[in-house]
mmCIF file of C-alpha atoms in Angstrom:
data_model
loop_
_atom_site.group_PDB
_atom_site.id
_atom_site.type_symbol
_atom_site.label_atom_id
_atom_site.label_comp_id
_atom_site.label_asym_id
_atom_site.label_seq_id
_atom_site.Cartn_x
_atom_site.Cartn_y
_atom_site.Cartn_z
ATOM 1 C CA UNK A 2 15.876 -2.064 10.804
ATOM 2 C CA UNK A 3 16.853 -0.098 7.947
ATOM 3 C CA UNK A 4 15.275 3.360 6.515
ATOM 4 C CA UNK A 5 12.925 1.979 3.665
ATOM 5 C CA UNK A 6 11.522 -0.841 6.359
ATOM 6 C CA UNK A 7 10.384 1.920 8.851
ATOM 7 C CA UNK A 8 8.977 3.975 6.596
ATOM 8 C CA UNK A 9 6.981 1.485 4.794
ATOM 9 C CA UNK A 10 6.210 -0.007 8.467
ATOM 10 C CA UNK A 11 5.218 3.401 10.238
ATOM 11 C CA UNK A 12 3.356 4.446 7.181
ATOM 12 C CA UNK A 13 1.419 1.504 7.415
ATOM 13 C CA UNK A 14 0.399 2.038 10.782
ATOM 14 C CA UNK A 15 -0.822 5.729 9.788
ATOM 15 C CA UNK A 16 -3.017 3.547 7.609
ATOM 16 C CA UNK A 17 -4.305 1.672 10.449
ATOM 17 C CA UNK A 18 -4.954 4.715 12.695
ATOM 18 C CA UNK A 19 -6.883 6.358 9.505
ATOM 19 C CA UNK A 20 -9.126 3.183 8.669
ATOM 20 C CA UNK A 21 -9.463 3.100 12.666
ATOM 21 C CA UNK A 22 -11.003 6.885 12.187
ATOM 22 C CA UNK A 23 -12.959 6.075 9.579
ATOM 23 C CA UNK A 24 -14.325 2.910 10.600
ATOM 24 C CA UNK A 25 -15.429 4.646 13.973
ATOM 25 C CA UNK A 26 -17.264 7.655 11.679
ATOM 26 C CA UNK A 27 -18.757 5.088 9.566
ATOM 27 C CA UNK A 28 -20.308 3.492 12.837
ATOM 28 C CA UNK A 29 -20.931 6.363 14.475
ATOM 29 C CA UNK A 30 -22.831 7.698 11.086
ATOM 30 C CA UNK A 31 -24.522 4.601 10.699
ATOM 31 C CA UNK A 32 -25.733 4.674 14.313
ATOM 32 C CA UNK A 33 -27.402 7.733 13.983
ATOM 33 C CA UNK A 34 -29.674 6.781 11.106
ATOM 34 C CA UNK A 35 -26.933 9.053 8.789
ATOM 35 C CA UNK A 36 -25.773 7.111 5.461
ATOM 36 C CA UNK A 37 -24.338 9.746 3.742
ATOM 37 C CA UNK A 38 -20.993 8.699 4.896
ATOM 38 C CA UNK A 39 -21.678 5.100 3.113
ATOM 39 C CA UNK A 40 -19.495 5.513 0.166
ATOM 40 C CA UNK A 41 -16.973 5.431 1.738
ATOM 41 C CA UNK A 42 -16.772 1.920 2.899
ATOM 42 C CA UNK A 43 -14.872 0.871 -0.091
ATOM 43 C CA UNK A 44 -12.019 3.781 1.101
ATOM 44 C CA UNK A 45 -11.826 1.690 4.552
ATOM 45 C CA UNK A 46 -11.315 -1.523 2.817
ATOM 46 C CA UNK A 47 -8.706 -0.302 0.837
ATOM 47 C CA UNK A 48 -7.142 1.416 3.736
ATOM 48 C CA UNK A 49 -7.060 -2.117 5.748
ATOM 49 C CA UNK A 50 -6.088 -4.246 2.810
ATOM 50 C CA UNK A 51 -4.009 -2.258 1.149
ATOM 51 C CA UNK A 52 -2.298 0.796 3.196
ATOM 52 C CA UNK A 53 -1.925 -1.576 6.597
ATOM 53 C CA UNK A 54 -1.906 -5.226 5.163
ATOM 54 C CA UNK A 55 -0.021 -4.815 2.181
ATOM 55 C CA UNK A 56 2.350 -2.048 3.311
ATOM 56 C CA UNK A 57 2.934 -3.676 6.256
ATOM 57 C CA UNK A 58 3.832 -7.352 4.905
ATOM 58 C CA UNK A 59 6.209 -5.524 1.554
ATOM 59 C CA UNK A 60 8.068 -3.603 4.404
ATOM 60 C CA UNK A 61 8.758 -6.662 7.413
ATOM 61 C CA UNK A 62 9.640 -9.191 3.569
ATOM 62 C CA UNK A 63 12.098 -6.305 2.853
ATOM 63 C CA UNK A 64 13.265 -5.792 6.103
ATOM 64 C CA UNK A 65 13.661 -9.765 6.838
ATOM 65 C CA UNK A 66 13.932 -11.559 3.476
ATOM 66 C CA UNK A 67 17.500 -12.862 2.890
ATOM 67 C CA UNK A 68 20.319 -10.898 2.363
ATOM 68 C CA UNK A 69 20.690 -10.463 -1.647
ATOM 69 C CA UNK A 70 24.394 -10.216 -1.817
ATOM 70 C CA UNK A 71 27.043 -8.720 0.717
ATOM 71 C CA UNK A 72 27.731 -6.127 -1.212
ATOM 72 C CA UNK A 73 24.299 -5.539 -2.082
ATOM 73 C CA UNK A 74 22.046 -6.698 1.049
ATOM 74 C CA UNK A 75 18.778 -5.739 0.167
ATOM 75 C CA UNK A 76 19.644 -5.555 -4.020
ATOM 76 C CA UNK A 77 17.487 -2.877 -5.423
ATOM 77 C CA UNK A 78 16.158 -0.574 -3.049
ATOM 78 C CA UNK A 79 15.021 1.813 -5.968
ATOM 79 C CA UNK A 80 12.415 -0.694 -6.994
ATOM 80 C CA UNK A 81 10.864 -0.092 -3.076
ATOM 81 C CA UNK A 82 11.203 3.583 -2.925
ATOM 82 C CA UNK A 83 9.192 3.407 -6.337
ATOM 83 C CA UNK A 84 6.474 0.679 -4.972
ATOM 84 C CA UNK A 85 6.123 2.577 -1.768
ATOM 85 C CA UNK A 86 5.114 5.427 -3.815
ATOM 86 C CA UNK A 87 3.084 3.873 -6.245
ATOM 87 C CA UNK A 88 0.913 1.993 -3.256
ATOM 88 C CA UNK A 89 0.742 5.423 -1.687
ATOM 89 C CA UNK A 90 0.145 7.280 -4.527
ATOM 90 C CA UNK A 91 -3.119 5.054 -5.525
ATOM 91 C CA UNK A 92 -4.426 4.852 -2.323
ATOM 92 C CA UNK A 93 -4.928 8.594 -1.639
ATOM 93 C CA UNK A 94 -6.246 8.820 -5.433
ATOM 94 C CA UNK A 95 -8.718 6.310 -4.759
ATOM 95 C CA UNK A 96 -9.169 8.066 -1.777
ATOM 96 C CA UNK A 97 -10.215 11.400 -3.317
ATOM 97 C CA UNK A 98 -11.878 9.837 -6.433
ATOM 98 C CA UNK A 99 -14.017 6.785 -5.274
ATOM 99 C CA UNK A 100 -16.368 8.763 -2.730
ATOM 100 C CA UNK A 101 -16.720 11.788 -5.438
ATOM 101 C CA UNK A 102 -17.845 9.237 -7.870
ATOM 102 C CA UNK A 103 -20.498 8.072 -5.828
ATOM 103 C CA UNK A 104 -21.385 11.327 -4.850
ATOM 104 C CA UNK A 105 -21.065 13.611 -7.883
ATOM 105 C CA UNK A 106 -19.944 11.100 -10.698
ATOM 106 C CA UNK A 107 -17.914 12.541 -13.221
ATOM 107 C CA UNK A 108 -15.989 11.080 -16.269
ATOM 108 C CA UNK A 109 -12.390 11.820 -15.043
ATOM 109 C CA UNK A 110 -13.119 10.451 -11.564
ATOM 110 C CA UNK A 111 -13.249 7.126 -12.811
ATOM 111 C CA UNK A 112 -10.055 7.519 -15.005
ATOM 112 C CA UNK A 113 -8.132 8.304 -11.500
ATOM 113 C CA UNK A 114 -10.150 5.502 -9.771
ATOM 114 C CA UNK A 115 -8.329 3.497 -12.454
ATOM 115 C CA UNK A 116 -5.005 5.333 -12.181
ATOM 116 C CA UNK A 117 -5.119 4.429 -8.770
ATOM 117 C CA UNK A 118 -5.798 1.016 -9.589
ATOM 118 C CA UNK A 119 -3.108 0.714 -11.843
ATOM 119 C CA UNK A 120 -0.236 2.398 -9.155
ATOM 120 C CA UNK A 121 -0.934 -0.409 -6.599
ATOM 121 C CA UNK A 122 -0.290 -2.941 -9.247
ATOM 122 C CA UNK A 123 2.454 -1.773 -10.594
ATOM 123 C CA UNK A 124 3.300 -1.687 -6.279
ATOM 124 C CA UNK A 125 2.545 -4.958 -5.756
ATOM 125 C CA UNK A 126 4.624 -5.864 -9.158
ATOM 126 C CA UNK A 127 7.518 -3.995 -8.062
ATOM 127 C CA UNK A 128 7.539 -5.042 -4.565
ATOM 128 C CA UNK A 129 7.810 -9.048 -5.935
ATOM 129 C CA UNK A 130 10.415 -8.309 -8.620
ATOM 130 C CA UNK A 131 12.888 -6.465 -5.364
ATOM 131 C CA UNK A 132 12.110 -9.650 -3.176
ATOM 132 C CA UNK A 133 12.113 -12.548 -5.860
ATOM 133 C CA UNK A 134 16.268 -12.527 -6.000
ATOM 134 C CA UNK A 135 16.541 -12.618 -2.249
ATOM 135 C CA UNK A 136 14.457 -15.794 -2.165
ATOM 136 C CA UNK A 137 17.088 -18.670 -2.323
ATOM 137 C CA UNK A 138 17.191 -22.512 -2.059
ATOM 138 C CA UNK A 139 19.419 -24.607 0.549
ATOM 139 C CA UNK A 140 23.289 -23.736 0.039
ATOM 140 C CA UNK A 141 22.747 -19.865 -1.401
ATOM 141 C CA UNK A 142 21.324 -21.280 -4.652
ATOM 142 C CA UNK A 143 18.561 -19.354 -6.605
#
């Protein structure tokens, strides 16, 4: 497995392991009558859907997805590099702006709730256009 698969793989994981945590304090919280903690449900959602799910799916399709060319097995790894830290990059802004806003709203939180928003599309953009050449017919046509 090469470089950009492991990290996108293990950093995944940490994204388990932290929507594990939180999960476990929401419960916990919630158990003992405490909802202060509720907003940030949304955070754990994100963390599953996006940090493990996603992350983890965009780094096993690059790791396993056809070879692009010999020369050029996995075609443009820039284009992963820069989804892995777009995904990354909006996930811990909407983890620092989401709760805040429901906390203490303020106008610019919701302008990095939607920065963060924006970064994990332009991920999930980026992350297609790298694996869309490697995706071929029968005899190496495209």
């Amino acid at each position: 497995m090469y470089l950009q698969a492991q990290v996108l793989i293990k950093t995944a994981l940490l994204h388990l392991l932290a929507a594990g945590l939180l999960g476990g304090g929401l419960l916990v919280s919630t158990a003992f009558g405490n909802a202060s903690l509720a907003p940030l449900r949304p955070l754990l959602y994100h963390l599953l859907a996006v940090g493990w799910i996603t992350q983890l799916i965009a780094g096993v399709a690059l790791w396993m997805f056809p070879p692009f060319s010999r020369e050029r097995p996995r075609g443009n790894e820039v284009l992963g590099w820069v989804a892995y830290g777009a995904l990354n990059s909006g996930l811990i802004l909407r983890a620092i702006a989401e709760p805040l806003l429901s906390w203490r709203p303020q106008p610019w939180q919701s302008i990095i709730l939607a920065l963060s928003g924006i970064l994990q599309a332009l991920a999930i953009w980026l992350i297609v256009i790298a694996l869309w050449p490697r995706i071929k017919g029968r005899g190496g046509k495209r």
